[in-house]
Coordinates of C-alpha atoms in Angstrom, one line a residue:
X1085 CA 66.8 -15.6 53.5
X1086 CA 67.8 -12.1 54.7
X1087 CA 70.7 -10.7 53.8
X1088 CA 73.2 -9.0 55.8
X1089 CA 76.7 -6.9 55.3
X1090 CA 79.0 -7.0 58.6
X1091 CA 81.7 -3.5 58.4
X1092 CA 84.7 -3.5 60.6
X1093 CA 88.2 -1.8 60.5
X1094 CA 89.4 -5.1 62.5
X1095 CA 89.8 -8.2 59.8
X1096 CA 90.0 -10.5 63.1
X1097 CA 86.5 -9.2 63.8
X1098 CA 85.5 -9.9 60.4
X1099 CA 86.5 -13.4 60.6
X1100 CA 84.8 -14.0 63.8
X1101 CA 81.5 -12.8 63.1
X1102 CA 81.4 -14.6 59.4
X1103 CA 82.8 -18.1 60.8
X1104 CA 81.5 -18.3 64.1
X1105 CA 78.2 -18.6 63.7
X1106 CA 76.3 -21.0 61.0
X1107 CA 74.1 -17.3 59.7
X1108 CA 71.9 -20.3 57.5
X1109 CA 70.3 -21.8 60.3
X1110 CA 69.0 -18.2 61.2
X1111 CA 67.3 -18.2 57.4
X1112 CA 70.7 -14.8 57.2
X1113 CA 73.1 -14.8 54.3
X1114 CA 76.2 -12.6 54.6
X1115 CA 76.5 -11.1 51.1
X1116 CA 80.0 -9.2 51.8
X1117 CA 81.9 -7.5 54.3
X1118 CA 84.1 -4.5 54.1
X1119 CA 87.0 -3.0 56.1
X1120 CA 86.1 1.0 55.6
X1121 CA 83.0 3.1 55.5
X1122 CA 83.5 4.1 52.1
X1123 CA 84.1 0.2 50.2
X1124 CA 81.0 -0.7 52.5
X1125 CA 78.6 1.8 51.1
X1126 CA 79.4 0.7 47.5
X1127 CA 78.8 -2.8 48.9
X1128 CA 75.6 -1.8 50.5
X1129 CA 74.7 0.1 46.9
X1130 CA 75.3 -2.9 45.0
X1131 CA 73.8 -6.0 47.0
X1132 CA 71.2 -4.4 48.8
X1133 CA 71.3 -6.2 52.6
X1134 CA 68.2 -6.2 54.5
X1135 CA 70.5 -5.9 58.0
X1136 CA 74.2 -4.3 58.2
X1137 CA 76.3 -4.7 61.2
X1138 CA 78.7 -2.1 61.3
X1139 CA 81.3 -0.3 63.8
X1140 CA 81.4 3.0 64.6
X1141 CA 85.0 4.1 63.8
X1142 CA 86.6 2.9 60.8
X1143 CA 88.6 4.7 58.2
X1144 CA 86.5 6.7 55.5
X1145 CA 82.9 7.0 56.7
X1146 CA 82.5 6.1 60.2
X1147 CA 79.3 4.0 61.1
X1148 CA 76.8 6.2 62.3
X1149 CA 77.7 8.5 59.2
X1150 CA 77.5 5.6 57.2
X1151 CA 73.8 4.7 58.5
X1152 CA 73.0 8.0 57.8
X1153 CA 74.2 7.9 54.0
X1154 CA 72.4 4.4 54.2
X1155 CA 69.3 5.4 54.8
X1156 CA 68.2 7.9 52.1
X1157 CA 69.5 4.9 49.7
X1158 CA 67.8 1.8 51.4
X1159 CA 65.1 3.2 54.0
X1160 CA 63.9 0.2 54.7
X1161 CA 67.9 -1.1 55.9
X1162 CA 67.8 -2.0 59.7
X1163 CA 71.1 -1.5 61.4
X1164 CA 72.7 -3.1 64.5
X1165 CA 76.1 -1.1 65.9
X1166 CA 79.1 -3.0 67.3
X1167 CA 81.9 -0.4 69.1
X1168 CA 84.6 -1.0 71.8
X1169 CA 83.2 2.9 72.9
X1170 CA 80.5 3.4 75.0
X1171 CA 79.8 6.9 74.6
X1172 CA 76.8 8.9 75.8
X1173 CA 76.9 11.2 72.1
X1174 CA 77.8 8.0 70.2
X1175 CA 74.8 5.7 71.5
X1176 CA 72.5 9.1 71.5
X1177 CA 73.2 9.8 68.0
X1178 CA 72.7 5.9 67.2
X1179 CA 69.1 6.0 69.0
X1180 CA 67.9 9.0 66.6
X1181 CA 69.1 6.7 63.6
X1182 CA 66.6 4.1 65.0
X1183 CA 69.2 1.5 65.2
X1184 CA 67.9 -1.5 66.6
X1185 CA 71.3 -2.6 68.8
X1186 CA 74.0 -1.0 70.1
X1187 CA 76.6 -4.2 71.4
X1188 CA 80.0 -2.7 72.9
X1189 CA 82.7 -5.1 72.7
X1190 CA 83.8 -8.0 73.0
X1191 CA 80.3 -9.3 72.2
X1192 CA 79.1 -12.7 72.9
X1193 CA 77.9 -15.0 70.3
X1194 CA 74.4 -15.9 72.1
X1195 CA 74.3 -11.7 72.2
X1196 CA 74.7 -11.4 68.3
X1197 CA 72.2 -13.6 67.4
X1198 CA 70.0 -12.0 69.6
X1199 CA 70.3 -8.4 68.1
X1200 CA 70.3 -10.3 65.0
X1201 CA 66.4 -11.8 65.2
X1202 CA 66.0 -8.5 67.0
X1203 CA 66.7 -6.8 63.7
X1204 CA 65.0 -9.5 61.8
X1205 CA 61.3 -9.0 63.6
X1206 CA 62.2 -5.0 62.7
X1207 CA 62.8 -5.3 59.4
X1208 CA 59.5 -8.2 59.2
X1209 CA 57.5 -5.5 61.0
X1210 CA 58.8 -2.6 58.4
X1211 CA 57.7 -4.8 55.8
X1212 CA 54.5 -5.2 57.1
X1213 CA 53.7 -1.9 57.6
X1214 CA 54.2 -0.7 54.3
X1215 CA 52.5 -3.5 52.8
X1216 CA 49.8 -2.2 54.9
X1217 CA 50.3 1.3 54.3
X1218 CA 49.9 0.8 50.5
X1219 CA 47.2 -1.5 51.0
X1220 CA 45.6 1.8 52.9
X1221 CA 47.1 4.0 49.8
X1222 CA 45.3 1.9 47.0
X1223 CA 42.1 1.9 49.0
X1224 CA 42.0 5.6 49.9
X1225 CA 42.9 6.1 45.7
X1226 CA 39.8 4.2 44.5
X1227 CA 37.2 5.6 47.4
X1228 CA 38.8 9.1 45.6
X1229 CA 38.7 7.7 42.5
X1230 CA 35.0 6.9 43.1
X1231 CA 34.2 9.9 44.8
X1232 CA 35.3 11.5 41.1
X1233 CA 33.3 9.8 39.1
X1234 CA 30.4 10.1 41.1
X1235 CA 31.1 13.7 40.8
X1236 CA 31.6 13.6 36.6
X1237 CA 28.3 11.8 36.5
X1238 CA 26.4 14.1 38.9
X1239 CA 25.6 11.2 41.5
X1240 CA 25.2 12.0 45.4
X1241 CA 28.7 12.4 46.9
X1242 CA 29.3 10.5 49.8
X1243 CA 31.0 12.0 53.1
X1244 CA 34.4 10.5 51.6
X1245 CA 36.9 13.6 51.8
X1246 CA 39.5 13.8 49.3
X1247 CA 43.2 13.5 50.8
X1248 CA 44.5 15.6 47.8
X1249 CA 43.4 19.2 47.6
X1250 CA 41.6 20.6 44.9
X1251 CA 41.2 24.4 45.3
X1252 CA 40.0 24.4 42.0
X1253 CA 38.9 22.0 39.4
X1254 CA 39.5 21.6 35.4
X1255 CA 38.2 18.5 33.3
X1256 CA 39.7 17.7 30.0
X1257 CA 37.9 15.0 27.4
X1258 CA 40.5 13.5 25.5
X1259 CA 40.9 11.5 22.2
X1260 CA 41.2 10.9 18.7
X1261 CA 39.7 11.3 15.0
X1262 CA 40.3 7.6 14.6
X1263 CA 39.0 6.6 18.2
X1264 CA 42.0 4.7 18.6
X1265 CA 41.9 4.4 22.4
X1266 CA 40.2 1.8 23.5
X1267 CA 43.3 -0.4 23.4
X1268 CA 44.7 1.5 26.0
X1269 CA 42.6 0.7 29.1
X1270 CA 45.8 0.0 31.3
X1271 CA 45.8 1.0 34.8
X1272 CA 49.7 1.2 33.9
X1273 CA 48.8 3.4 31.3
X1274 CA 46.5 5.4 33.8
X1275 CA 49.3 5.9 36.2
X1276 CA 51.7 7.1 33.4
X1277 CA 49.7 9.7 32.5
X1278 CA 48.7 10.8 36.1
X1279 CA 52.8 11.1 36.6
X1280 CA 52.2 14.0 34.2
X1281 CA 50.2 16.6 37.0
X1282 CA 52.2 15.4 39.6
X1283 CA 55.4 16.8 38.2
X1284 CA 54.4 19.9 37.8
X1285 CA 52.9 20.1 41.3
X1286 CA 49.0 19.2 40.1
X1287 CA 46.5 16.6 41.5
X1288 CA 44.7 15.0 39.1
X1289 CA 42.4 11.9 38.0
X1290 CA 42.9 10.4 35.0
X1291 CA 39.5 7.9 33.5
X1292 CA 38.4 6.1 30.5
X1293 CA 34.9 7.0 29.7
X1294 CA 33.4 5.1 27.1
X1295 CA 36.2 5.9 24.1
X1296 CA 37.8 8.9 25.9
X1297 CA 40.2 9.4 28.7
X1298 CA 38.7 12.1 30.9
X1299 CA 41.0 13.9 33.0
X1300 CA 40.2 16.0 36.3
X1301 CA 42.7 18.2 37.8
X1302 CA 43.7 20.8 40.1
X1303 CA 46.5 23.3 39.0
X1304 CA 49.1 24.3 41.9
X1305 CA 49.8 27.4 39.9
X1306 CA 49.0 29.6 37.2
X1307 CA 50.3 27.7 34.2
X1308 CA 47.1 26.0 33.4
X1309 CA 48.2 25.7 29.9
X1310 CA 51.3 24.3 30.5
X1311 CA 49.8 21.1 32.3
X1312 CA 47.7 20.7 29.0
X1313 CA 50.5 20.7 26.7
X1314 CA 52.5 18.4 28.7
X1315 CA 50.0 15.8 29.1
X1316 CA 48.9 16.0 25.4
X1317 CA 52.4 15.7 25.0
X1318 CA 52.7 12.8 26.6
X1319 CA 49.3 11.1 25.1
X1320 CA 50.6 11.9 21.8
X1321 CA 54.0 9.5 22.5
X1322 CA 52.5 7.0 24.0
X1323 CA 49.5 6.2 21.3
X1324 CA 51.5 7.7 18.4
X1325 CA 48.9 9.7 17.3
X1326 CA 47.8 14.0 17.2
X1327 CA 45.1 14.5 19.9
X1328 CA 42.1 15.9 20.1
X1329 CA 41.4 17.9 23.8
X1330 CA 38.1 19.5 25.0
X1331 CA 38.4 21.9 27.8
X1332 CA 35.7 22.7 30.5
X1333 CA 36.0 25.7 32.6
X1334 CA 37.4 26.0 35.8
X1335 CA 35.6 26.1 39.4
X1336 CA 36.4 26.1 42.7
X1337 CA 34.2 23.9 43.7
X1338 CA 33.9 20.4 43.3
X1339 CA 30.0 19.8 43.4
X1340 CA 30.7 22.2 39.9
X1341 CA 32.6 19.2 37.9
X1342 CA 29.9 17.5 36.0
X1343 CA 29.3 21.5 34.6
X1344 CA 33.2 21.4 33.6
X1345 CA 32.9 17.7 32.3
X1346 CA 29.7 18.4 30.0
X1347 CA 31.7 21.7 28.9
X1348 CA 34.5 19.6 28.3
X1349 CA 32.1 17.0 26.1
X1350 CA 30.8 20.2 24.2
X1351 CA 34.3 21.7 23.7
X1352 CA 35.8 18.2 22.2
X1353 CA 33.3 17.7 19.6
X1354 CA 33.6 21.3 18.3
X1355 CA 37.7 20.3 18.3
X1356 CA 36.4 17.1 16.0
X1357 CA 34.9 18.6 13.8
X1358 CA 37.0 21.3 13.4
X1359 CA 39.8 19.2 13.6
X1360 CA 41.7 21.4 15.9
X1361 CA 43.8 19.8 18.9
X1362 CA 42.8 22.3 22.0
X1363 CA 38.8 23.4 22.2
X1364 CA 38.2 25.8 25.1
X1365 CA 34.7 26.3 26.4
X1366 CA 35.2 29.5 27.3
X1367 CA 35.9 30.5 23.8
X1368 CA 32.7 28.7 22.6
X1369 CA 30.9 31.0 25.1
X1370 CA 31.8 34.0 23.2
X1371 CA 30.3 33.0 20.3
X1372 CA 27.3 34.4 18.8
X1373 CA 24.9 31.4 18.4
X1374 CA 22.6 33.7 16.0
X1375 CA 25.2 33.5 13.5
X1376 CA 24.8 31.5 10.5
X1377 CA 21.6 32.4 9.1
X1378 CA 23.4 34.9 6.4
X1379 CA 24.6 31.4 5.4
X1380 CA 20.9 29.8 5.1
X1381 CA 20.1 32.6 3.1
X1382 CA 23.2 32.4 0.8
X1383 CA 22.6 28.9 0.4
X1384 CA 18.4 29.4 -0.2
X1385 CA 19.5 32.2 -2.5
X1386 CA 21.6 30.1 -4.7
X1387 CA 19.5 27.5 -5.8
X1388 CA 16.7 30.5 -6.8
X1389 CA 18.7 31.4 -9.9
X1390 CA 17.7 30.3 -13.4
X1391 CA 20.8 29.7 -14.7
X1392 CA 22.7 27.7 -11.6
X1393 CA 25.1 24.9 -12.3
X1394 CA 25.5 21.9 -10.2
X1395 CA 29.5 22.3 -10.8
X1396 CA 29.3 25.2 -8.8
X1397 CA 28.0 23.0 -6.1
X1398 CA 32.0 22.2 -4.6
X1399 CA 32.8 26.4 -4.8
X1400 CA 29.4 26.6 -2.3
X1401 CA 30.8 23.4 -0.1
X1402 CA 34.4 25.2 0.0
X1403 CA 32.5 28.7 1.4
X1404 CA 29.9 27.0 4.0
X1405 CA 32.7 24.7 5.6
X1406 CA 34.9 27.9 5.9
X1407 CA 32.6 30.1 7.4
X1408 CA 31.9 27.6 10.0
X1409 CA 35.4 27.0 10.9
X1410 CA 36.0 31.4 10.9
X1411 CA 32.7 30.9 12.7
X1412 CA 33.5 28.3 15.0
X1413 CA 29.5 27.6 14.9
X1414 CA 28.6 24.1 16.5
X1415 CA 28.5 20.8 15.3
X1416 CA 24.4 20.7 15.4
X1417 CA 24.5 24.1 13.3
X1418 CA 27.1 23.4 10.7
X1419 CA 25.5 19.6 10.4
X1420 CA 21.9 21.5 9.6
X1421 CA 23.4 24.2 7.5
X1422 CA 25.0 21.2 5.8
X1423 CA 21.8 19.5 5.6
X1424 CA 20.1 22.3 4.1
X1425 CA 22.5 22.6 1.1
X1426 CA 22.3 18.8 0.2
X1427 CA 18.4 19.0 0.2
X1428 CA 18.3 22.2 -1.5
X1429 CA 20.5 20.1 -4.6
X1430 CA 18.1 17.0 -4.2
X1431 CA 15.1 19.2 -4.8
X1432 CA 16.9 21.4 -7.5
X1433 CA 18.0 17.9 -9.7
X1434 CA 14.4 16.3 -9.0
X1435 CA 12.8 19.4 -10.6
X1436 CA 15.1 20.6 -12.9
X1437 CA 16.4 17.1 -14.5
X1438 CA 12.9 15.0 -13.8
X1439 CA 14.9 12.1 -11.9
X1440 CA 14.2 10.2 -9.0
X1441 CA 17.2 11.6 -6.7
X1442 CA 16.1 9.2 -4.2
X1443 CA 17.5 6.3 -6.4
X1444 CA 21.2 8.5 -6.7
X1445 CA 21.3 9.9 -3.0
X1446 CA 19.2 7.8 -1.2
X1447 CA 15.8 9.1 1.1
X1448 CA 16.1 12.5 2.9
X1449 CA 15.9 10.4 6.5
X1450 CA 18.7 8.3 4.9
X1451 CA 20.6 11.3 4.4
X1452 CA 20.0 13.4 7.7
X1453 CA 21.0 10.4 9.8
X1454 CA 24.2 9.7 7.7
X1455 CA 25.0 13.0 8.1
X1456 CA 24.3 12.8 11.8
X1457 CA 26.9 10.5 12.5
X1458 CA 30.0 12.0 10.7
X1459 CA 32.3 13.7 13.6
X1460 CA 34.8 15.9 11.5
X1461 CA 34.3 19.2 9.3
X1462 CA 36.3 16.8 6.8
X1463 CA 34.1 14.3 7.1
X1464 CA 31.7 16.5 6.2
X1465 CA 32.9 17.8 3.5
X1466 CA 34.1 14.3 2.2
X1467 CA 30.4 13.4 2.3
X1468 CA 29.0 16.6 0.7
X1469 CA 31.7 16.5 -2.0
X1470 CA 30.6 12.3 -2.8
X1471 CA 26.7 13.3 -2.6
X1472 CA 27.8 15.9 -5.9
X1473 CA 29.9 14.0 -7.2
X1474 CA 27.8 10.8 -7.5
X1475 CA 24.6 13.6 -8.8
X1476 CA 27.2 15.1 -11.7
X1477 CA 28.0 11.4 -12.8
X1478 CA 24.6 9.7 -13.0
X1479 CA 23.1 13.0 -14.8
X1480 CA 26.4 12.8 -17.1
X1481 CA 25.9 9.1 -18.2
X1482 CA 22.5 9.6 -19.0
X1483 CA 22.2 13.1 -20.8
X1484 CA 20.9 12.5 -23.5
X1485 CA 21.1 14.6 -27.0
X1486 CA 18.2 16.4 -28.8
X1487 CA 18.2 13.6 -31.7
X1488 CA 17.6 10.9 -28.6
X1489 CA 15.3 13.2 -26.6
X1490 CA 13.2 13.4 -29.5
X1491 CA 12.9 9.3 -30.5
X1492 CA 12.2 9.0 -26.5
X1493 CA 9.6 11.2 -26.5
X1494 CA 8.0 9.9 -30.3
X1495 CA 7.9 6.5 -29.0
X1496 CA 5.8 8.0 -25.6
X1497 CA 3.6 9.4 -28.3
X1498 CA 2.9 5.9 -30.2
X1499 CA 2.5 4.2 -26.9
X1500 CA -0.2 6.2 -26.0
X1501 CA -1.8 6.6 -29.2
X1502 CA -1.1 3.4 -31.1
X1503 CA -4.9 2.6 -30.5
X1504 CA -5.8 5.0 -33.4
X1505 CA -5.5 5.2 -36.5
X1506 CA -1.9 7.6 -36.5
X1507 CA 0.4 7.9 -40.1
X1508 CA 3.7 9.1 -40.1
X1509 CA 2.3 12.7 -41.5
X1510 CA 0.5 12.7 -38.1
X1511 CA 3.5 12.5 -35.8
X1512 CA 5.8 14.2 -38.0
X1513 CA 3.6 17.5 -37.4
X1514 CA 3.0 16.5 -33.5
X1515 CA 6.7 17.4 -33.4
X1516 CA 7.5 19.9 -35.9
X1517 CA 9.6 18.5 -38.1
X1518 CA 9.8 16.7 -41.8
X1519 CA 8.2 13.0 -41.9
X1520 CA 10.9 12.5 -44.0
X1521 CA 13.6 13.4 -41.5
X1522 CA 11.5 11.4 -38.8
X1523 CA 11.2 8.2 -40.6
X1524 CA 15.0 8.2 -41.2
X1525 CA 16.2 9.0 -37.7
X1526 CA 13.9 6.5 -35.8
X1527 CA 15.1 4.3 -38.4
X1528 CA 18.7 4.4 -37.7
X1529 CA 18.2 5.0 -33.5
X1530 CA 15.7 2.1 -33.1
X1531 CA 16.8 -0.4 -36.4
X1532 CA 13.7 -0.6 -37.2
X1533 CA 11.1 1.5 -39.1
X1534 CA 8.0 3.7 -37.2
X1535 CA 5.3 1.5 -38.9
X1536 CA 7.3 -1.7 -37.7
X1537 CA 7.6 -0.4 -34.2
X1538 CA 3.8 0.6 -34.5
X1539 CA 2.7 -2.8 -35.6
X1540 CA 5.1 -4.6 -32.8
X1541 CA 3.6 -2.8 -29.9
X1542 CA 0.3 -3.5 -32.0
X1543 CA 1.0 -7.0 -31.6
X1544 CA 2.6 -7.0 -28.1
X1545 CA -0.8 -5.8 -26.5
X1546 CA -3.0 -7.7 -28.6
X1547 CA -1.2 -11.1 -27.3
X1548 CA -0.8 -9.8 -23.4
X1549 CA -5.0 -9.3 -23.5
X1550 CA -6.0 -12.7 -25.7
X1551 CA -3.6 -14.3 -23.1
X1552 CA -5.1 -12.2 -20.0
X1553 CA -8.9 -10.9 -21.0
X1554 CA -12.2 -12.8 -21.9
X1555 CA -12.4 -9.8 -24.8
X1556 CA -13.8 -11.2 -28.2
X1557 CA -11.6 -11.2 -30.9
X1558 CA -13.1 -8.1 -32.6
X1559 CA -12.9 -6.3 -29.7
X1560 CA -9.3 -6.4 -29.1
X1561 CA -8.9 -5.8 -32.8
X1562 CA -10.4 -2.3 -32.2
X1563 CA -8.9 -1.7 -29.0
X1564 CA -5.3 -2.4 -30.8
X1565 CA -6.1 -0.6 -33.5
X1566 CA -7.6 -1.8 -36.0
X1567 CA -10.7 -1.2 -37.6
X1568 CA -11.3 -4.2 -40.2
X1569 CA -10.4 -7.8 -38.0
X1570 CA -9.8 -9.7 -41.1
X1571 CA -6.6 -7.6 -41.5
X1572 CA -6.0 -7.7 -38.4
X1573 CA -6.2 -11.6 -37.9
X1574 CA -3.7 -11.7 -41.7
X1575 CA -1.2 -9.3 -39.8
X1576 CA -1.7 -11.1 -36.6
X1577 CA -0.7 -14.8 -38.1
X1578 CA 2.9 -12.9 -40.5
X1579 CA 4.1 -11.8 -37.0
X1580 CA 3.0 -14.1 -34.4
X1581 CA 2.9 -17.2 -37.1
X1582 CA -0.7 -18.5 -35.6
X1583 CA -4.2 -16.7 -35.9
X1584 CA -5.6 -15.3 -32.7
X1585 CA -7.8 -17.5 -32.0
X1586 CA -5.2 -20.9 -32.1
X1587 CA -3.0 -18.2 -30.0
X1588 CA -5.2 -17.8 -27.1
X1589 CA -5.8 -21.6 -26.8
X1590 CA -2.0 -22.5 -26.8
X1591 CA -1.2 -19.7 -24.6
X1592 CA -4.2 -19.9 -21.6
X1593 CA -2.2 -21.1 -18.8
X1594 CA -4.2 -21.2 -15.0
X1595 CA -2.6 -18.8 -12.5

């Protein structure tokens, strides 16, 4: 149904037009009428009418002033005069408002619904046209749209000419520590943040690539910076989170934009890791890339002292994280610097403490490819901070004192030399001290005494090779230590509780 609002100063007229004709069978619904310009264009506000009828002089507004008011509210309104004047400047004035009739009174019915379907085919034919006309809109926007990316990605631009003009070009890489943009991919979302360059009078493109919205734009003016803030601004509300921008120079040219989007890339990355929301390339470009090799040498230098400490090792994280934020070194350099320090500590502990590191730390091509994929400087320092941390803790469990180091290193002794004939005078004087003192301590630290540990690890080999070896008897007496194999079998049978011989038959199992 379309709906229409008839405006006359003559109630009669009103009537007439309402009642006389069944509007229904003509698919029109009159949604009000009005006696004065003024109450109609409220009317016309509030129920929206595809047609209005109106006469030209009525109290308030008159008609034609009334289309005119109409039309920046409703442009799509088509309008059909009815006037007892005929007029020359009255029906000009009506043509340049594109009304579609202009019926002088008294009108006949078969006349009205005439103009009526007359202003019914307009307003289908409007319709149509702008439904075309945005049909035209959407596809020239993705042919641009494409013509963009192509550009971004460095592919062969087609002949397509962009509508919008872009005197000059900027690209922005956009996103977060947390990557939390992927739940984004809206075209609503898209459009919102377009609305952004548009206000202030700039064209721009606005794509997701891979986890980051990427963002090409033309400034109308100087206040390049401005356009930035605002659309971080506006990134930040809608994903309630800070943002992280990379910012690629700008050119004038557009065959220049994959430069300015690789810049961009570049420029966001460094803003990661340093944790900083705007990253401009053409700062990065000032930077001397030489620098950071006083650093490799501070680092180098610090492990060649005698006397280092590996809790000094968070004061040394602390200075090479600062001095590559003061620095604003790249990702690659701080990452190596980074790896430098962390092998540096694997190689002091392993030659300093005698440890496998590689059990605490994990392998050095374990390490360089965690390190690798951190994104932030604190990340990085999170990461350097655990590897210490988890180095200070296993070496503090397992330090041991001088009484332990010394029971460690007497029961290496026996292990190798148990074979011979050794006495506790013997080992005693291997490590300088009383046999006395020895025979007490090993006592108390092992709960058993040195000639008992002696005779079990005796005993221990002498079954593993009857059980193992096609050696004689005799021979693994001698090669366990003992020289007469009669007291060997009597020691033998009080610890194992079977002679050697009945042991080897009990214990040969096939493997």
């Amino acid at each position: 149904m379309y709906k229409m609002v008839i405006v006359d100063d003559e109630k009669v007229v009103l009537d007439g037009l309402t009642s006389a004709i069944n509007w229904s069978d003509h698919q029109v619904q009159i949604v009000g009428t009005s006696l004065d310009g003024n109450t109609a264009y409220k009317l016309i506000e509030d129920t929206k009418p595809h047609i209005v009828m109106a006469d030209i002089r009525m109290p308030g507004l008159n008609g034609l002033d009334l289309i005119d008011k109409v039309k920046n509210l409703l442009p799509d309104t088509v309008f059909i005069i009815i006037s007892g004047y005929t007029e020359f400047d009255y029906a000009k004035r009506a043509l340049k408002l594109e009304v579609v009739d202009y019926l002088t009174k008294p009108i006949e019915i078969d006349e009205i619904i005439a103009s009526v379907k007359k202003a019914i085919n307009k307003f289908d034919s409007i319709l149509v046209e702008k439904q075309n006309k945005d049909k035209i809109q959407k596809y020239e926007l993705q042919l641009e749209e494409k013509y963009m990316l192509d550009a971004i990605f460095g592919h062969q631009l087609s002949d397509h000419e962009l509508t919008t003009e872009f005197e000059n070009c900027t690209v922005l890489v956009c996103g977060f520590t947390s990557k939390g943009l992927t739940k984004y991919k809206e075209r609503d979302f898209i459009r919102h943040l377009k609305k952004t360059f548009q206000k202030n009078g700039d064209n721009g493109f606005v794509f997701f690539v891979d986890e980051y919205l990427v963002v090409v734009f033309s400034k109308s003016n100087q206040e390049e910076n401005k356009a930035i803030l605002d659309f971080s601004e506006l990134v930040e509300n809608q994903v309630g989170e800070l943002t992280i921008i990379g910012v690629g120079n700008t050119y004038d040219d557009l065959t220049y934009v994959q430069q300015s989007y690789k810049e961009a890339v570049e420029a966001f990355h460094i803003g990661i890791y340093l944790n900083r929301s705007f990253t401009y390339y053409d700062a990065l470009e000032k930077v001397d890339h030489n620098v950071g090799s006083d650093m490799i040498k501070m680092i180098d230098n610090y492990f060649n002292k005698q006397n280092w400490d590996l809790n000094n090792l968070n004061k040394l994280i602390d200075d090479l994280l600062q001095y590559s934020q003061q620095k604003m070194l790249p990702a690659v350099k701080t990452k190596y610097m980074c790896f430098r320090l962390i092998i540096n500590v694997f190689d002091y502990v392993q030659k300093e403490y005698e440890v496998n590191v590689e059990r605490i730390l994990e392998e050095k091509h374990v390490i360089y490819n965690q390190l690798h994929l951190l994104r932030s400087i604190d990340e990085m320092k999170e990461w350097l901070l655990d590897k210490g941390s988890l180095l200070s803790e296993y070496l503090q469990d397992n330090q041991m004192s001088q009484k332990e180091k010394l029971i460690v290193d007497v029961k290496k002794y026996i292990e190798n030399h148990f074979c011979e004939v050794i006495t506790l005078d013997d080992i005693a004087q291997q490590f300088h001290i009383s046999p006395a003192y020895l025979s007490s301590l090993f006592s108390k630290r092992v709960g058993m005494t040195l000639f008992e540990f002696i005779i079990d690890m005796r005993m221990n080999t002498a079954k593993e090779r009857l059980r193992t070896t096609n050696y004689k008897i005799s021979e693994i007496c001698h090669q366990v230590g003992y020289a007469n194999q009669r007291y060997f079998n009597q020691v033998f049978k009080k610890h194992v509780g079977t002679t050697p011989g009945k042991y080897r038959s009990e214990h040969l199992i096939r493997q």
